[in-house]
Coordinates of C-alpha atoms and ligand atoms in Angstrom, one line a residue:
M1 CA -56.4 66.6 80.6
P2 CA -54.8 70.0 79.9
T3 CA -55.0 71.9 76.6
I4 CA -51.7 71.3 74.8
I5 CA -50.7 74.7 73.4
D6 CA -49.7 74.0 69.8
G7 CA -46.8 76.3 69.0
K8 CA -46.2 74.5 65.7
K9 CA -49.7 75.3 64.4
I10 CA -49.8 78.9 65.9
S11 CA -46.4 79.7 64.4
Q12 CA -47.5 78.3 61.0
D13 CA -50.6 80.5 61.2
I14 CA -48.4 83.6 61.8
K15 CA -46.1 82.7 59.0
D16 CA -49.0 82.2 56.6
E17 CA -50.4 85.7 57.6
L18 CA -47.0 87.2 57.1
R19 CA -46.6 85.5 53.7
E20 CA -49.9 87.1 52.6
Q21 CA -48.7 90.5 53.9
V22 CA -45.4 90.2 52.0
R23 CA -47.3 89.1 48.8
L24 CA -49.4 92.3 49.1
L25 CA -46.3 94.4 49.6
K26 CA -44.7 92.9 46.6
E27 CA -47.8 93.8 44.5
Q28 CA -47.1 97.4 45.5
G29 CA -43.5 96.9 44.3
K30 CA -42.1 96.7 47.8
K31 CA -39.9 94.0 49.2
V32 CA -38.8 92.8 52.7
S33 CA -35.2 91.9 53.4
L34 CA -33.2 90.6 56.3
A35 CA -29.4 90.6 56.7
V36 CA -28.3 87.5 58.7
I37 CA -24.7 87.7 60.0
L38 CA -23.0 84.6 61.3
V39 CA -19.4 84.7 62.6
G40 CA -17.7 81.4 63.0
E41 CA -19.1 77.9 62.7
D42 CA -20.8 77.1 66.0
P43 CA -23.0 74.1 65.1
A44 CA -26.1 75.2 67.0
S45 CA -25.8 78.7 65.5
C46 CA -25.4 77.3 62.0
V47 CA -28.7 75.3 62.6
Y48 CA -30.5 78.4 63.9
V49 CA -29.3 80.5 60.9
R50 CA -30.4 77.8 58.4
N51 CA -33.9 77.7 60.0
K52 CA -34.2 81.5 59.9
K53 CA -33.2 81.5 56.2
K54 CA -35.8 78.8 55.5
A55 CA -38.5 80.8 57.2
C56 CA -37.6 83.9 55.2
E57 CA -37.8 81.8 52.0
Y58 CA -41.3 80.5 52.9
I59 CA -42.6 84.0 53.7
G60 CA -41.0 85.7 50.7
I61 CA -38.5 87.7 52.7
E62 CA -35.1 88.1 50.9
S63 CA -32.3 86.9 53.2
L64 CA -28.9 88.4 52.7
S65 CA -26.4 86.0 54.1
Y66 CA -23.0 87.1 55.7
E67 CA -21.1 84.0 56.9
L68 CA -17.8 85.4 58.2
P69 CA -14.8 83.4 59.5
E70 CA -14.1 83.0 63.2
T71 CA -11.0 85.3 62.7
T72 CA -13.2 88.3 61.7
T73 CA -12.2 91.3 63.9
E74 CA -14.7 93.4 65.8
E75 CA -13.8 96.4 63.6
E76 CA -14.7 94.4 60.5
L77 CA -18.0 93.3 61.9
L78 CA -18.8 96.9 63.0
T79 CA -18.0 98.2 59.5
L80 CA -20.4 95.6 58.0
I81 CA -23.1 96.6 60.4
Q82 CA -22.6 100.3 59.5
E83 CA -22.9 99.5 55.8
L84 CA -26.1 97.5 56.4
N85 CA -27.5 100.3 58.6
G86 CA -27.1 102.7 55.6
K87 CA -28.8 100.5 53.1
N88 CA -32.4 101.5 52.5
D89 CA -33.3 98.1 51.1
V90 CA -32.3 96.2 54.2
N91 CA -35.2 96.1 56.7
G92 CA -33.7 94.0 59.5
I93 CA -30.2 93.1 60.7
L94 CA -29.6 90.0 62.7
V95 CA -26.3 89.1 64.3
Q96 CA -26.4 85.5 65.4
L97 CA -25.3 85.1 69.1
P98 CA -23.1 84.0 70.7
L99 CA -20.2 85.8 69.0
P100 CA -16.6 84.6 69.3
K101 CA -15.0 85.5 72.6
H102 CA -12.8 88.3 71.1
M103 CA -15.9 90.4 70.4
D104 CA -17.9 92.6 72.7
E105 CA -21.6 91.5 72.1
D106 CA -23.0 94.6 73.8
K107 CA -20.9 96.9 71.5
I108 CA -22.1 94.9 68.4
I109 CA -25.7 95.0 69.4
K110 CA -25.5 98.7 70.1
A111 CA -24.1 99.3 66.6
I112 CA -27.3 98.0 64.9
D113 CA -29.7 100.8 63.9
P114 CA -32.7 100.4 66.3
A115 CA -35.0 100.8 63.3
K116 CA -33.5 97.5 62.0
D117 CA -33.1 95.7 65.4
V118 CA -35.5 92.8 64.6
D119 CA -34.1 90.8 67.5
G120 CA -35.2 93.5 69.9
F121 CA -31.9 93.4 71.8
H122 CA -30.7 97.0 71.3
P123 CA -30.9 99.1 74.6
Q124 CA -33.2 101.6 72.8
S125 CA -35.7 98.7 72.0
V126 CA -35.5 97.5 75.5
G127 CA -36.0 101.0 76.9
A128 CA -39.0 101.6 74.6
L129 CA -40.6 98.4 75.8
S130 CA -40.1 99.3 79.5
I131 CA -41.9 102.7 79.1
G132 CA -44.6 101.5 76.7
L133 CA -43.2 103.1 73.5
P134 CA -43.3 101.4 70.1
G135 CA -40.2 99.3 69.2
F136 CA -39.1 95.8 68.4
V137 CA -39.7 93.2 71.1
S138 CA -37.4 90.3 71.9
C139 CA -38.9 87.4 69.8
T140 CA -39.3 84.6 72.4
P141 CA -41.3 86.6 74.9
A142 CA -43.3 88.2 72.1
G143 CA -44.0 84.7 70.8
I144 CA -45.3 83.6 74.3
I145 CA -47.8 86.5 74.3
Q146 CA -49.1 85.3 70.9
L147 CA -49.3 81.7 72.2
L148 CA -51.5 82.8 75.1
K149 CA -53.6 85.2 73.0
R150 CA -54.2 82.8 70.2
S151 CA -55.1 80.1 72.7
N152 CA -57.7 82.5 74.3
I153 CA -56.0 82.4 77.6
P154 CA -56.8 85.6 79.5
M155 CA -53.9 87.5 81.1
E156 CA -55.6 90.5 82.6
G157 CA -55.7 90.4 86.4
K158 CA -53.9 87.0 86.5
N159 CA -51.0 86.2 88.7
C160 CA -48.1 85.5 86.4
V161 CA -44.8 84.1 87.9
I162 CA -41.7 84.0 85.7
I163 CA -38.7 81.9 86.6
G164 CA -35.6 83.6 85.1
R165 CA -34.6 87.2 84.6
S166 CA -32.4 87.1 81.5
N167 CA -32.3 90.0 79.2
I168 CA -33.7 88.0 76.3
V169 CA -36.5 86.1 78.0
G170 CA -37.3 86.8 81.7
K171 CA -37.1 90.6 81.8
P172 CA -38.9 91.4 78.6
M173 CA -41.5 88.7 79.4
A174 CA -42.2 90.5 82.7
L175 CA -42.7 93.9 80.8
L176 CA -45.0 92.3 78.2
M177 CA -47.1 90.6 80.9
L178 CA -47.5 93.9 82.7
R179 CA -48.6 95.4 79.4
E180 CA -51.3 92.7 79.3
N181 CA -52.3 93.8 82.8
A182 CA -51.2 90.7 84.6
T183 CA -49.8 90.9 88.2
V184 CA -46.2 89.9 87.7
T185 CA -43.6 88.3 89.9
V186 CA -40.1 87.6 88.6
T187 CA -38.0 84.9 90.4
H188 CA -34.3 83.9 90.0
S189 CA -31.6 81.9 91.5
R190 CA -31.6 83.9 94.8
T191 CA -35.4 83.6 95.3
K192 CA -36.2 82.0 98.6
D193 CA -38.6 79.0 98.7
L194 CA -39.2 79.1 94.9
S195 CA -42.0 76.6 94.9
S196 CA -44.1 78.6 97.4
V197 CA -43.9 81.5 95.0
T198 CA -44.6 79.5 91.8
R199 CA -47.6 77.8 93.4
E200 CA -49.4 81.2 93.5
A201 CA -49.2 81.4 89.7
D202 CA -52.2 81.3 87.4
I203 CA -49.7 81.5 84.6
L204 CA -46.2 80.1 85.2
I205 CA -43.5 80.9 82.6
V206 CA -40.3 79.0 83.1
A207 CA -37.0 80.2 81.5
M208 CA -34.3 79.0 83.8
G209 CA -32.2 76.7 81.6
K210 CA -32.4 73.7 84.1
R211 CA -33.5 70.4 82.6
K212 CA -36.9 69.2 83.9
F213 CA -36.5 71.3 87.1
V214 CA -40.1 72.2 87.6
T215 CA -42.1 69.3 88.9
A216 CA -45.8 69.1 90.0
D217 CA -44.9 70.5 93.5
Y218 CA -44.1 73.9 91.8
V219 CA -47.5 74.2 90.1
K220 CA -51.0 75.1 91.3
D221 CA -54.0 73.0 90.2
G222 CA -55.4 74.5 86.9
A223 CA -52.4 76.7 86.2
V224 CA -51.2 77.5 82.7
V225 CA -47.5 76.5 82.2
I226 CA -45.2 77.9 79.5
D227 CA -41.9 76.1 79.2
V228 CA -39.1 78.1 77.4
G229 CA -36.3 75.6 78.2
M230 CA -34.6 73.6 75.5
H231 CA -32.4 70.6 76.4
R232 CA -31.7 67.0 75.5
D233 CA -32.7 64.4 78.1
E234 CA -30.8 61.2 79.0
N235 CA -32.3 59.5 75.9
N236 CA -31.2 62.4 73.7
K237 CA -34.8 63.5 73.3
L238 CA -35.7 67.2 73.4
C239 CA -37.1 68.3 76.7
G240 CA -37.7 71.6 78.6
D241 CA -37.2 73.2 82.0
V242 CA -40.5 71.6 83.1
D243 CA -40.9 67.9 83.9
Y244 CA -43.8 67.6 81.4
D245 CA -45.2 64.2 82.4
D246 CA -45.3 65.1 86.1
V247 CA -46.7 68.6 85.6
A248 CA -49.2 68.3 82.7
P249 CA -52.0 66.4 84.6
K250 CA -52.2 69.4 87.0
C251 CA -52.4 72.1 84.4
S252 CA -55.3 73.7 82.5
A253 CA -52.9 74.3 79.6
I254 CA -49.2 73.6 78.9
T255 CA -46.7 74.0 76.1
P256 CA -44.8 70.9 75.0
V257 CA -41.1 70.7 74.2
P258 CA -40.6 70.5 71.3
G259 CA -43.5 72.2 69.5
G260 CA -44.4 74.8 72.1
V261 CA -42.4 78.1 72.5
G262 CA -39.5 77.0 70.2
P263 CA -41.2 77.5 66.8
M264 CA -42.6 80.9 67.9
T265 CA -39.2 82.6 68.2
I266 CA -38.5 82.4 64.4
A267 CA -42.1 83.3 63.6
M268 CA -41.8 86.5 65.7
L269 CA -38.5 87.4 64.1
M270 CA -40.3 87.2 60.7
Y271 CA -43.1 89.3 62.2
N272 CA -40.5 92.0 63.2
C273 CA -39.0 92.0 59.7
V274 CA -42.3 92.6 58.1
A275 CA -43.2 95.3 60.7
S276 CA -39.9 97.0 59.9
A277 CA -40.6 96.9 56.2
N278 CA -44.1 98.3 56.8
M279 CA -42.6 101.2 58.8
T280 CA -39.9 102.1 56.2
N281 CA -42.4 101.7 53.4
E282 CA -45.0 104.1 55.0
Ligands
NAP301 P1 -30.2 82.3 81.2 O1 -29.7 83.6 80.6 O2 -29.2 81.3 81.6 O3 -31.0 82.7 82.5 C1 -31.5 81.8 83.4 C2 -32.3 82.4 84.5 O4 -32.8 81.4 85.3 C3 -31.4 83.4 85.3 O5 -32.1 84.6 85.6 C4 -31.2 82.6 86.6 O6 -31.1 83.3 87.8 C5 -32.5 81.7 86.7 N1 -32.3 80.5 87.4 C6 -31.3 79.6 87.2 N2 -31.4 78.6 88.2 C7 -32.4 78.9 88.9 C8 -33.0 78.3 90.1 N3 -32.5 77.2 90.6 N4 -34.0 78.9 90.7 C9 -34.6 80.0 90.1 N5 -34.0 80.7 89.1 C10 -33.0 80.1 88.5 O7 -31.2 81.6 80.3 P2 -32.2 82.2 79.1 O8 -31.4 82.7 78.0 O9 -33.3 83.0 79.7 O10 -32.8 80.8 78.7 C11 -33.5 80.0 79.5 C12 -33.9 78.6 78.8 O11 -34.7 78.9 77.7 C13 -32.7 77.9 78.3 O12 -32.9 76.5 78.4 C14 -32.6 78.3 76.8 O13 -32.0 77.3 76.0 C15 -34.1 78.4 76.5 N6 -34.4 79.3 75.4 C16 -35.2 78.9 74.5 C17 -35.6 79.7 73.5 C18 -36.6 79.3 72.4 O14 -36.7 79.8 71.4 N7 -37.3 78.2 72.7 C19 -35.1 81.1 73.4 C20 -34.3 81.5 74.4 C21 -33.9 80.6 75.4 P3 -29.9 84.4 88.1 O15 -30.3 85.6 87.2 O16 -30.0 84.7 89.5 O17 -28.7 83.7 87.7

């Protein structure tokens, strides 16, 4: 049977380590704070924001909440971001996506000071990652690296295949795996004969947004499978992009959904906030 990579436990370990770091910072009279901006009332976004605030509370990060009406103009949001950029006591700025349709997300992300870009979405953060300079890294792929490292799964020299090339998961994931000295292949919707490519993977990372798409035929015996997908199945149970029951018996290790990659995203957001505070407090 495969090792089931326990994202719940690993994310809890990270949050406990951060809680201790924040406690030590507080002893030195320093605090960590995150500004969370939500525009509108998208139900999924409201849940994400609530969970982020809960994690802040647990770790001891002050969360400043800006819940703005759907009718907020782009100008008003840009003005708020400029204000927060200028506040020395704000370490991180998070704008919950997606934004209402009348706003240009790229313009909003670019307005965030890269030193406070704890989501790692600013073009400067992405550029820094691509040429190996320090900067914030997108939380989901950063969390996957932690899952692998803390499960003692070696990456160096391994064949890593990623399904998906989105800006928030697939592309930064590829750069991070390169940084770990894996040999990386990125696949997407135009890839020909996908399963013949994925069957070469020692580590297969699936971020395609297609419910239970990856079956045992896509996986080599003994592979490590990381499932980023998040869906509801026909019985309204959470499931991933991977058909877990079909794939798990073939793997050496696999992440479940829920309890795999999901909890890591918030843990790494918290990690980025504390890192930002450490940088500004230096
Ligand atoms: P996305 O922006 O929709 O990107 C999906 C990628 O998959 C695209 O690059 C697309 O290729 C590729 N793709 C789609 N169908 C394919 C196919 N049949 N064969 C090969 N490639 C295919 O999605 P995302 O934002 O990266 O998210 C992916 C999944 O992860 C979603 O289920 C999302 O809910 C989940 N997610 C979870 C977390 C978490 O914290 N657990 C965080 C982020 C995302 P093209 O580029 O050619 O269109």
